[in-house]
Short mmCIF file of C-alpha atoms and ligand atoms in Angstrom, two decimals:
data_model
loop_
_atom_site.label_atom_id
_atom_site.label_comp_id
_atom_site.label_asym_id
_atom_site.label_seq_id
_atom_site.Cartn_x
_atom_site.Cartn_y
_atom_site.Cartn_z
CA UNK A 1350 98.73 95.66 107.94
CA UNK A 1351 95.25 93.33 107.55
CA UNK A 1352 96.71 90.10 106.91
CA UNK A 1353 93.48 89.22 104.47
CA UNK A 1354 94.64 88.39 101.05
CA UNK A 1355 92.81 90.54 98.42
CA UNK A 1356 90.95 89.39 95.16
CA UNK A 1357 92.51 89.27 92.47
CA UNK A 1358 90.34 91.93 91.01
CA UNK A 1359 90.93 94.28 93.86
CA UNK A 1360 94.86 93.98 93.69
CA UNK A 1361 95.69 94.25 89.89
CA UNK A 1362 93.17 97.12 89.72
CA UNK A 1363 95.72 99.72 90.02
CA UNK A 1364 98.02 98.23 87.40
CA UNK A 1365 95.56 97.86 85.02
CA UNK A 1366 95.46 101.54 85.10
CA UNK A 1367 99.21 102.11 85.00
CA UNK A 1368 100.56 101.54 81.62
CA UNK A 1369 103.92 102.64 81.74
CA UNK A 1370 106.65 101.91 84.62
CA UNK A 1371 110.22 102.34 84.92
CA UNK A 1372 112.25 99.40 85.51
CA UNK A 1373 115.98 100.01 87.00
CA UNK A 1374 118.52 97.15 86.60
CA UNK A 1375 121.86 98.55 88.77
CA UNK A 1376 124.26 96.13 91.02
CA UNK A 1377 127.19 95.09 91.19
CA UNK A 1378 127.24 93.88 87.35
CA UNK A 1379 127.04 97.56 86.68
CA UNK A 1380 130.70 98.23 87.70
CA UNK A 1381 131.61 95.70 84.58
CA UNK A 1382 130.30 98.22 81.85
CA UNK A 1383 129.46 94.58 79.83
CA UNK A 1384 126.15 93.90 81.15
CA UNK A 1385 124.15 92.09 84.10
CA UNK A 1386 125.10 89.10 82.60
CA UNK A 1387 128.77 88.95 82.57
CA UNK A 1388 129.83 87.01 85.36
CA UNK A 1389 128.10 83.82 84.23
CA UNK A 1390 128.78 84.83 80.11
CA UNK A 1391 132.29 85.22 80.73
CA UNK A 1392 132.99 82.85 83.59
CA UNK A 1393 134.11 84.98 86.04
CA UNK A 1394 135.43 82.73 89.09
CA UNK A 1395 132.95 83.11 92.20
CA UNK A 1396 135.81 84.66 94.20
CA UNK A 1397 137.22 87.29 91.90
CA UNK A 1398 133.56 88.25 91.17
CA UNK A 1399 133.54 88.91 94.80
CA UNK A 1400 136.22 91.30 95.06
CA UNK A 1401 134.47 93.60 93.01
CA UNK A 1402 132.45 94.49 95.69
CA UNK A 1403 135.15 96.40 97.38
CA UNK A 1404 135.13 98.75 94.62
CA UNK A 1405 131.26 98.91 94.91
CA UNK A 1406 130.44 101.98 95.94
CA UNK A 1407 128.11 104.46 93.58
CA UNK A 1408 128.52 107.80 95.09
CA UNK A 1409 126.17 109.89 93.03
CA UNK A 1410 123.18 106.99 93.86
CA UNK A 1411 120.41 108.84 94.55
CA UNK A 1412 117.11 107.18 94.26
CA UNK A 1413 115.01 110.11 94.42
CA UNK A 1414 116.98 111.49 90.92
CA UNK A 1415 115.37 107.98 89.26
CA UNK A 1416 111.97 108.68 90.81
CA UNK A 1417 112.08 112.04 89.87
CA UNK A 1418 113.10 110.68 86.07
CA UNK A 1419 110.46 108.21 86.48
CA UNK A 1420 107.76 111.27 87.35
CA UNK A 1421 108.80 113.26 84.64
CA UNK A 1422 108.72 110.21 82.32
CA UNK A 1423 105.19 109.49 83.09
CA UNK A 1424 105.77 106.48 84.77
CA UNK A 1425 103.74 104.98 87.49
CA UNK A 1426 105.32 102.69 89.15
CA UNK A 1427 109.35 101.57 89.26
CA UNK A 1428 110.95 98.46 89.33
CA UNK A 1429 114.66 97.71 90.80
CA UNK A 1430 117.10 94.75 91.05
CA UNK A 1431 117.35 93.69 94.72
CA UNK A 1432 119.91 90.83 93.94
CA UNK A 1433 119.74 89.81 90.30
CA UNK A 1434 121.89 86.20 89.10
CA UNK A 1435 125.09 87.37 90.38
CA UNK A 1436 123.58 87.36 94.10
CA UNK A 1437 124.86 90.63 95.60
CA UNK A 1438 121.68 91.99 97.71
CA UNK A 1439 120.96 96.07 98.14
CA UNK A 1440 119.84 95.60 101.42
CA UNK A 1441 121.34 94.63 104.29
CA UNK A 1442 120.66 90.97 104.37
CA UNK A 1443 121.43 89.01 107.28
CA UNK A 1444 120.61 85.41 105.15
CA UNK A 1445 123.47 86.94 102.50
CA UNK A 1446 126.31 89.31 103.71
CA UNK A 1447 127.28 89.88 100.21
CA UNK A 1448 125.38 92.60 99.89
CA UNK A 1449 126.01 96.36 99.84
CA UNK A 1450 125.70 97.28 103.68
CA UNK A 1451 128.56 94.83 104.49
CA UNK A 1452 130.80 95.76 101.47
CA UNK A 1453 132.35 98.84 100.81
CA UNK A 1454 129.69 101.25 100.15
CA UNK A 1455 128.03 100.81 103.34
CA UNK A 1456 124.47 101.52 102.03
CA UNK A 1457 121.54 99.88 102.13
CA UNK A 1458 120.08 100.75 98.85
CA UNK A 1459 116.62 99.11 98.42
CA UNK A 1460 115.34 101.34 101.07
CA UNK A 1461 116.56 104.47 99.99
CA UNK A 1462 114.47 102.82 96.92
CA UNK A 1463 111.82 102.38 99.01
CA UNK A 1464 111.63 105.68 100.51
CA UNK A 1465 112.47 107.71 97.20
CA UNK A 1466 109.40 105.54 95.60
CA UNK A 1467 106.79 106.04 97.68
CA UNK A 1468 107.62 109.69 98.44
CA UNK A 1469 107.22 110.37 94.91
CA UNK A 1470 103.93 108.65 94.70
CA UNK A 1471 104.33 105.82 92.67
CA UNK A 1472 104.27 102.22 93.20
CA UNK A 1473 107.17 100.10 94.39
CA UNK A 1474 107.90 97.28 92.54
CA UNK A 1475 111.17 95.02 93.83
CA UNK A 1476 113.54 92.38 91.28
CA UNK A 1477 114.75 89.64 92.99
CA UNK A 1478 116.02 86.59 91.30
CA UNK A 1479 115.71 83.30 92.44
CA UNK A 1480 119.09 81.60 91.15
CA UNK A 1481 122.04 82.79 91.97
CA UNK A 1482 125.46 81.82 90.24
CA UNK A 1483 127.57 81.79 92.94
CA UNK A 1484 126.05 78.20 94.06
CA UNK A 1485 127.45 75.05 92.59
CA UNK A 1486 123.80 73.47 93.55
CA UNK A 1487 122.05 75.69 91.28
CA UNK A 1488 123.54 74.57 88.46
CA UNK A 1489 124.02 70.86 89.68
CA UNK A 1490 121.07 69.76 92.18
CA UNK A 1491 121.76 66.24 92.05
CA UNK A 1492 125.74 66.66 92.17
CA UNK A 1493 125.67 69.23 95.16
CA UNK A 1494 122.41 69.01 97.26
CA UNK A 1495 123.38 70.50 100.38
CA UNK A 1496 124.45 73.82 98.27
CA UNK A 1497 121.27 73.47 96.79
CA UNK A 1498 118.97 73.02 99.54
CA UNK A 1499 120.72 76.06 101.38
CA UNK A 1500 120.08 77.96 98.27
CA UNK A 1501 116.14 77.77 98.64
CA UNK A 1502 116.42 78.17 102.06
CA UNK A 1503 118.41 81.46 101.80
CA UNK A 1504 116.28 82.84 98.97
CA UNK A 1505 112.99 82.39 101.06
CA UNK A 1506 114.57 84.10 104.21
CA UNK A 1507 116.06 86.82 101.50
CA UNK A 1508 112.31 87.14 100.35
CA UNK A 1509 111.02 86.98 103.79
CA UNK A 1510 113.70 90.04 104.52
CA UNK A 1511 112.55 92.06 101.12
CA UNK A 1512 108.58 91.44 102.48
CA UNK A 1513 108.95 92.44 106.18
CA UNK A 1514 111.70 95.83 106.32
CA UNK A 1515 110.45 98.45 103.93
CA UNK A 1516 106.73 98.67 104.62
CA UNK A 1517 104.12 97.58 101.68
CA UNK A 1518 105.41 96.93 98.38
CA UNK A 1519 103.30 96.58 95.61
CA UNK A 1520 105.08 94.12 92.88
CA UNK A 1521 107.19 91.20 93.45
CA UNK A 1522 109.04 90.79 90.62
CA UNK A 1523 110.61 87.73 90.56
CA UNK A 1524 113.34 86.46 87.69
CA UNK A 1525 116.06 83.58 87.32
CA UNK A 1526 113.55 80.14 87.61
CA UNK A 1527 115.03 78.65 85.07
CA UNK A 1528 118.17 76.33 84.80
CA UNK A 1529 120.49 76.23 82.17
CA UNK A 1530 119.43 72.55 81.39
CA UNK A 1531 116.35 73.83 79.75
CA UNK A 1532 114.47 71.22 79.43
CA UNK A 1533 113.78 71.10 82.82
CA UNK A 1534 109.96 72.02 82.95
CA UNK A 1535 108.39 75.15 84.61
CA UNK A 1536 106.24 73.06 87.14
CA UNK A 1537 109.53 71.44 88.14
CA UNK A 1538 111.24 74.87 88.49
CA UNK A 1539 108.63 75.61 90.98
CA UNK A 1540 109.00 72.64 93.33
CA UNK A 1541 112.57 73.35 93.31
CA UNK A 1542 111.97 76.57 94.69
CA UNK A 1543 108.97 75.59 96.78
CA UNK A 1544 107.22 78.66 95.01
CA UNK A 1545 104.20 77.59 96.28
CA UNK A 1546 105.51 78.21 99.96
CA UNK A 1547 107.07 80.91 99.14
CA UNK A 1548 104.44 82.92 97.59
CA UNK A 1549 102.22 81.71 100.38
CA UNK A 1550 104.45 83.35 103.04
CA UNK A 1551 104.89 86.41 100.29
CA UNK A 1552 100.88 87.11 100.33
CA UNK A 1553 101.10 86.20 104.44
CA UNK A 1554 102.84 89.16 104.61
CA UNK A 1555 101.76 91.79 101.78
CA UNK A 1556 97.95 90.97 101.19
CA UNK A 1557 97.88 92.96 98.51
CA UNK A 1558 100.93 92.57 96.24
CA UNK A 1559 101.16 91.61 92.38
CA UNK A 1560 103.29 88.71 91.86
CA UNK A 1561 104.68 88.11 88.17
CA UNK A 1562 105.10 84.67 86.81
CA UNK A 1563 108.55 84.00 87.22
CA UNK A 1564 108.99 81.84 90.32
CA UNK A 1565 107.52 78.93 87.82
CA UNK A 1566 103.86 79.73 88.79
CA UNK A 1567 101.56 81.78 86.72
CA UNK A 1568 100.58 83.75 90.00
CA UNK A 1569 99.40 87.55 88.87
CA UNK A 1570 101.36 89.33 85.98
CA UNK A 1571 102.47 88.15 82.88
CA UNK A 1572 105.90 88.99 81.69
CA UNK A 1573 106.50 89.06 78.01
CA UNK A 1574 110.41 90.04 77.37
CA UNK A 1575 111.14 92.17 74.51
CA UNK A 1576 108.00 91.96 72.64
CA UNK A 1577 104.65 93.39 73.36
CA UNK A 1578 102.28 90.74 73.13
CA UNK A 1579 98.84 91.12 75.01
CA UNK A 1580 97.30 88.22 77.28
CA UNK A 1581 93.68 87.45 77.41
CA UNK A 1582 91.75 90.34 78.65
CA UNK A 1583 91.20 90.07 82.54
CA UNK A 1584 94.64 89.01 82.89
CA UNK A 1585 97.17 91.68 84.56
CA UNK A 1586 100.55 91.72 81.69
CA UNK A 1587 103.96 93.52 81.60
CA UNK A 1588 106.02 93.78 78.41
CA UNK A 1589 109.42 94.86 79.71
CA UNK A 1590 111.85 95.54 77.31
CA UNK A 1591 115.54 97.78 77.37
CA UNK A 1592 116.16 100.72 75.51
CA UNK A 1593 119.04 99.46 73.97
CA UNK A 1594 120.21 95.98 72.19
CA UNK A 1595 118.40 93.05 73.97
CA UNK A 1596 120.73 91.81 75.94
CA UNK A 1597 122.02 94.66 78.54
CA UNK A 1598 119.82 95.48 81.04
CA UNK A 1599 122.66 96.06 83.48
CA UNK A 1600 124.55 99.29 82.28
CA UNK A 1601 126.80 98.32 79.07
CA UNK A 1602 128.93 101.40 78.08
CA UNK A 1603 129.12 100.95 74.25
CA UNK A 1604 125.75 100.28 73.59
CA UNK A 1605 124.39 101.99 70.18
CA UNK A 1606 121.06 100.94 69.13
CA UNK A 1607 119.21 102.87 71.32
CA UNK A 1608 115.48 102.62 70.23
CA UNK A 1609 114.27 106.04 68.79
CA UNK A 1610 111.32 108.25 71.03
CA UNK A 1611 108.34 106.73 68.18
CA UNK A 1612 110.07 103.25 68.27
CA UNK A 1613 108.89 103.62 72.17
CA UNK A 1614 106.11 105.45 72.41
CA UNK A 1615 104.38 102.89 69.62
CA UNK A 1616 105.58 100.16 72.34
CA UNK A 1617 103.38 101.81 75.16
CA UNK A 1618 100.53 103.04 73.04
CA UNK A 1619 100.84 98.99 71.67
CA UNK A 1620 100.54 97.41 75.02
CA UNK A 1621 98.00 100.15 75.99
CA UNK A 1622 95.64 98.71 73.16
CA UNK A 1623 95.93 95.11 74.72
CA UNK A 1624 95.15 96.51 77.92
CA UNK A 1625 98.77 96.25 79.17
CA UNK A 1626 102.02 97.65 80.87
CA UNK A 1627 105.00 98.84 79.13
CA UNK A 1628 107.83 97.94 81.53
CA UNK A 1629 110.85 100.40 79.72
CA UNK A 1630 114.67 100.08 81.22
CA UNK A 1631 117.31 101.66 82.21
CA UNK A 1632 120.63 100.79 83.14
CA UNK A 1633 122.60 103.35 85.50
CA UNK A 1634 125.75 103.83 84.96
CA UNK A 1635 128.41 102.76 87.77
CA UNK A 1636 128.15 105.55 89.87
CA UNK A 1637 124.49 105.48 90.06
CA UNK A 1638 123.75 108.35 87.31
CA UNK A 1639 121.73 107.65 84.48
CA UNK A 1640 122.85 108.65 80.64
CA UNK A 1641 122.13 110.74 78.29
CA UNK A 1642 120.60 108.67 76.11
CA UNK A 1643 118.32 106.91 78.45
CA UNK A 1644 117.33 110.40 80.49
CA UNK A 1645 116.46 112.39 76.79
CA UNK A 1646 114.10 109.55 75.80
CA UNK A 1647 112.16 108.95 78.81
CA UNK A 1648 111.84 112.79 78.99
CA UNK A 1649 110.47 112.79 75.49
CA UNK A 1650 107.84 109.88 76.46
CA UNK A 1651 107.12 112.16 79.52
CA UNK A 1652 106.30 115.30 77.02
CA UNK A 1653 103.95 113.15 74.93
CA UNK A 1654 101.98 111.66 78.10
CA UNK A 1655 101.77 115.05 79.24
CA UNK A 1656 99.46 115.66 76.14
CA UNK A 1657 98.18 112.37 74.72
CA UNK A 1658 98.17 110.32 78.31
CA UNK A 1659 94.31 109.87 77.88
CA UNK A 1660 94.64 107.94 75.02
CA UNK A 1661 96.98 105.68 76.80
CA UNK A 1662 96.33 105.45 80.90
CA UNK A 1663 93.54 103.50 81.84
CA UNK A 1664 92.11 102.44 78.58
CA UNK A 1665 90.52 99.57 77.13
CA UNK A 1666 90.74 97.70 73.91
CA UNK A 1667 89.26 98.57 71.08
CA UNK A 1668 87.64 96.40 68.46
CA UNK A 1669 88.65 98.87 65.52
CA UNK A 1670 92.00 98.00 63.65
CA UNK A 1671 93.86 100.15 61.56
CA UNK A 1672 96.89 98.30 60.99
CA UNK A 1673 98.27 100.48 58.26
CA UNK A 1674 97.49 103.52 60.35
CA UNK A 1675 97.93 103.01 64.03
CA UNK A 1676 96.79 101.64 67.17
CA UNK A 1677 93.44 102.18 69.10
CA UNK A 1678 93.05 102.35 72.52
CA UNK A 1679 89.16 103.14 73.85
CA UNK A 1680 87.80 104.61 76.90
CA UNK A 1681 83.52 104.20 77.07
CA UNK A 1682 82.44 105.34 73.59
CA UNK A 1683 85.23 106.81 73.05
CA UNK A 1684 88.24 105.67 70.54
CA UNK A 1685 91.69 107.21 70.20
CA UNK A 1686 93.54 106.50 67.07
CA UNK A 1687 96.92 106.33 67.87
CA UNK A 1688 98.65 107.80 64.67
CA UNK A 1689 102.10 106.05 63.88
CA UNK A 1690 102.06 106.50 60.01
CA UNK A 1691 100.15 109.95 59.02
CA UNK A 1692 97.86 109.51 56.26
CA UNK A 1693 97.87 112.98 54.94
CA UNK A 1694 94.66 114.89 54.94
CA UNK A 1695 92.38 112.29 55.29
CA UNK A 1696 92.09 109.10 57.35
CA UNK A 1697 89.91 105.85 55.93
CA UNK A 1698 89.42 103.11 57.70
CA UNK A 1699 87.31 100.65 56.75
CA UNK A 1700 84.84 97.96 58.61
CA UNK A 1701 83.72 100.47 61.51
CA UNK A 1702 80.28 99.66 62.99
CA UNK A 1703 79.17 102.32 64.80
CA UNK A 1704 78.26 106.29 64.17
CA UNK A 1705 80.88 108.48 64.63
CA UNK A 1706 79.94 111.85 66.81
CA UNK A 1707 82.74 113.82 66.48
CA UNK A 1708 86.29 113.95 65.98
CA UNK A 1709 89.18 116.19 67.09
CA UNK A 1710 93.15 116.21 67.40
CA UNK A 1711 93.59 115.28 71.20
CA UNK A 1712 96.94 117.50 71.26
CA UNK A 1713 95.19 120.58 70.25
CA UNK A 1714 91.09 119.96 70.55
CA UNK A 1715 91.01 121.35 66.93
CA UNK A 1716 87.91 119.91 65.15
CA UNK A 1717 87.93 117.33 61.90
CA UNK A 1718 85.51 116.13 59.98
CA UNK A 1719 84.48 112.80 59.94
CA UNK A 1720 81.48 110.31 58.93
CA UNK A 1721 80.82 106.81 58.32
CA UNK A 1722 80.45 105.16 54.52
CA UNK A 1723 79.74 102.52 52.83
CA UNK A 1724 81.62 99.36 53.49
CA UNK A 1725 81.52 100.47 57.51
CA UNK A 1726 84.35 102.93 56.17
CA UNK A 1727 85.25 105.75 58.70
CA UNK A 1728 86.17 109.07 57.13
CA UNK A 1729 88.46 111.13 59.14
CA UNK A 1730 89.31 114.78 56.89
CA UNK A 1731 90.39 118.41 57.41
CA UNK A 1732 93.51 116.72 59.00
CA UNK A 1733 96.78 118.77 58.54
CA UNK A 1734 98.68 117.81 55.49
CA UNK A 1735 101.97 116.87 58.10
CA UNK A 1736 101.62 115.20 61.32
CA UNK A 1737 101.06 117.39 64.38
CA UNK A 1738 103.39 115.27 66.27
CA UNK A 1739 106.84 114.15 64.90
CA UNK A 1740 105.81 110.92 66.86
CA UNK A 1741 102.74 109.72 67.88
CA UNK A 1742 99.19 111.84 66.66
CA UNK A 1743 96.32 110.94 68.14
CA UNK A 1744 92.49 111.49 67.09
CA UNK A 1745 89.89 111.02 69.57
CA UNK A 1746 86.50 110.22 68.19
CA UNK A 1747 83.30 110.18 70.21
CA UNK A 1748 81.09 107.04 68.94
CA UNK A 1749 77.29 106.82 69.52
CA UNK A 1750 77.90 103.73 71.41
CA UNK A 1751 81.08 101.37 71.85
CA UNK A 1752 82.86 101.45 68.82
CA UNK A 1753 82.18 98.12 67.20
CA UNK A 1754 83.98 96.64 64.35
CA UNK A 1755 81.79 95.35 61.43
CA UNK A 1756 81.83 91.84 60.93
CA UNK A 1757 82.60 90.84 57.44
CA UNK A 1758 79.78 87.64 56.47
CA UNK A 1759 80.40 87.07 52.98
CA UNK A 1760 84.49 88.50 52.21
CA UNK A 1761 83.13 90.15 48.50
CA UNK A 1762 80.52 91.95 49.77
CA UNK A 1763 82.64 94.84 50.22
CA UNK A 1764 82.90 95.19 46.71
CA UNK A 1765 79.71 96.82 45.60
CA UNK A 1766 79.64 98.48 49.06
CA UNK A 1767 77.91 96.01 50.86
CA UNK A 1768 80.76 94.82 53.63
CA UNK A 1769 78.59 93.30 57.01
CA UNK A 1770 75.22 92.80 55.29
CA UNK A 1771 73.48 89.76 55.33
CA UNK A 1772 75.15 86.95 52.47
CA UNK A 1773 72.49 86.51 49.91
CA UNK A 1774 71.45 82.94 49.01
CA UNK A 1775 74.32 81.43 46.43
CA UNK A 1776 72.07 81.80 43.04
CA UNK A 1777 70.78 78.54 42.04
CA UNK A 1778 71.87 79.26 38.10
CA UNK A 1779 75.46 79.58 39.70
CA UNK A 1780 75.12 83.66 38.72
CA UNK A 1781 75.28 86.00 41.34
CA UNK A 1782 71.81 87.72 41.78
CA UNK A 1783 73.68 91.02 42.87
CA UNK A 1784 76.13 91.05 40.26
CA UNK A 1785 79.40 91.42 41.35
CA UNK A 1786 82.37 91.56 39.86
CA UNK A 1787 84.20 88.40 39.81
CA UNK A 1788 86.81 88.26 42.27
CA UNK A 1789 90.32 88.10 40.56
CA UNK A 1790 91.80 85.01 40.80
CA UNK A 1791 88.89 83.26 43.34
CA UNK A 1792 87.71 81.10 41.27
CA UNK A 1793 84.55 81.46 42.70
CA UNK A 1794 82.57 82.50 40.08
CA UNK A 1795 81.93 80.43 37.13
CA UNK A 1796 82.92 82.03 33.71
CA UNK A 1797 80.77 83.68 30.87
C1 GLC B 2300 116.15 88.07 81.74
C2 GLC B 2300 117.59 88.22 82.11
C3 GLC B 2300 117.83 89.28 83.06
C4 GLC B 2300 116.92 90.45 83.07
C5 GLC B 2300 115.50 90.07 82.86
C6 GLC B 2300 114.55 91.22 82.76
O1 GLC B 2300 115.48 87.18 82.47
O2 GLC B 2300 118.14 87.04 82.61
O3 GLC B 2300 119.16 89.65 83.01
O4 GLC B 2300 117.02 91.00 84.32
O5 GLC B 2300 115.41 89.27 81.77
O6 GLC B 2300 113.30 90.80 82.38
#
């Protein structure tokens, strides 16, 4: 492996093109039912925590049914919990023997990860969290330094382990800076962990791996939780987000507000449009299967990638909006209208700068009509009366150039059909030359 760290540009390439991966949260929280959070929500003493892992021991595990999932889902790249806050490791880890190859089930789970991953062909991405509840000097620096000094030392020989045993992994997705007294600043997070050490040693030994921004430095990826909200273009960003009520990432049995198949798919196509990754959950259930719920959805996303993937992998943002309508995503001259609310027959949207070509319905190639009017509005018609997808339609329309949005200079001007032309000169009598309307309300015109 060339030990020469890569640019930036060279390493996020890749994920700038991925759009869509599958993140897995399953450990030993998952034999609760309640959730990866429950030991620390519900106090659980460190030592009876630990005695769940004799009944670890998730028979039906088998990584390559996820990656398959993931495949078929349209995913490119999967994420899973190595250790997550309650610190039981997946690997055999000799800096933390609670782990699953010293406990019952005897298996050492991140690399049949690993292996299942890469075999399928998609990118490997590993969760490891930084704090783990079992140490008093998490929680209490000051009070219990020596736990807390062994603490960092552990987690950078646990990282070291994660980096050097299963070959090249591509993200290191870190979690758990924080500490519950939360005014404790990021940068001060960081030097707690000696993230800057850490990450040095992490790029030492994986030149070319994405590193989010949860070890308290901004490092590579961006990591909005449970929204989709786009970072500044250049910038590599993951909105990961469970299927199911916020908090749960960790299987939670009774769990009923699943997000519907649209819900999701306007999700992806949304992070898509800001030239980011949607980063979608599941939670397996104690023996290492996946539900219903979460294996039908995924499945569904899969079916509509299948069809309408070009409007989603790889693109670009777009300058046209059509908030009312949908979401565009762009590739060259081409835009993609992303279709959440179907407009009927016809499609309007208004402020477009640049000719249209041609238009057609990606799922089907069938050809619409469209042209551009006054006020920069874009005419899209012949469209079926009901959308052609329950879900998501899209319409691809070839632009002479890159679609541009029209800027508006003077906000009335789209009133007599004159939206992005020059402002005229304010009329010295205090009447406007071109005669507009007043607006209603403005107060901008003088009366009578
Ligand atoms: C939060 C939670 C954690 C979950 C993670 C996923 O940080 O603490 O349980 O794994 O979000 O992004």
């Amino acid at each position: 492996m060339s030990k020469t760290v890569l640019s930036y540009d060279e390493r996020i390439k890749w994920f700038h093109k991925a759009q869509f991966g599958m993140f897995v949260h399953f450990g030993l929280y998952s034999l609760t039912e309640r959730g990866e959070w429950a030991m620390y929500n519900e106090r659980i003493p460190a030592a009876d925590y630990r005695e769940l892992a004799a009944k670890f021991n998730p028979r039906k595990f088998d990584a390559s049914a996820w990656t398959t999932l993931a495949k078929e889902a349209g995913a490119k790249y999967i994420v899973m919990t190595t250790r997550h806050h309650d610190g039981f490791s997946l690997w055999d880890s000799d800096a933390n023997d609670f782990n699953s190859v010293k406990t019952t089930a005897g298996r050492d789970f991140v690399a049949e990860f690993v292996n299942a991953s890469r075999k399928a062909g998609l990118k490997v991405g590993l969760y490891y969290s930084l704090l783990d509840w079992r140490c008093p000097g998490y929680f209490e620096p000051e009070k219990y330094p020596a736990s807390a000094r062994a603490l960092v030392d552990r987690i950078h020989a646990e990282v070291r382990e994660l980096m050097t045993r299963y070959g090249k992994i591509d993200i290191l997705w870190y979690d758990g800076y924080w500490n519950p007294a939360e005014d404790i600043p990021m940068a001060k997070m960081a030097r707690f962990w000696k993230a800057r050490k850490l990450n040095a040693m992490v790029r030492s030994l994986q030149p070319h791996i994405l590193i989010n921004n949860r070890s308290g430095l901004a490092e590579d990826l961006d990591t909005p939780e449970q929204h989709v909200t786009a970072s500044k273009h250049g910038r590599g960003w993951e909105s990961c987000m469970t299927m199911g009520d916020r908090f749960g990432w960790g299987y939670i049995r009774n769990n009923p507000n699943m997000k519907t198949v649209p819900q999701l798919l306007q999700y992806l196509v949304t992070a898509a449009a800001g030239e980011g990754n949607y980063l979608l959950n599941i939670g397996p259930k104690p023996d290492g299967t996946v539900r219903r719920e979460e294996t039908d959805r995924l499945r569904a996303i899969g079916a509509w990638l299948k069809v309408n993937g070009e409007a989603v992998y790889g693109c670009e943002r777009c300058e046209l909006t059509s908030e009312m309508i949908g979401m565009w995503t762009r590739r060259g001259n081409t835009g993609y209208l992303n279709v959440f609310r179907w407009p009927g027959t016809e499609a309007v949207m208004p402020l477009v700068d640049t000719k249209p070509r041609s238009a057609t319905l990606l799922a089907t190639g069938e050809r619409l009509k469209v042209k551009l009017e006054q006020n920069g509005r874009l005419v899209i018609s012949g469209l079926p009366r009901r959308p052609p997808d329950p879900c998501v339609s899209v319409i691809k329309v070839r632009f002479d150039g890159k679609p541009r949005a029209l800027k508006e200079k003077d906000l009335s001007k789209w009133l007599t059909g004159d939206a992005g032309k020059q402002p005229s000169a304010p009329c010295p009598t205090g009447r406007d030359s071109s005669q507009s309307p007043p607006a209603a309300g403005t107060g901008a015109f003088p009366q009578g």
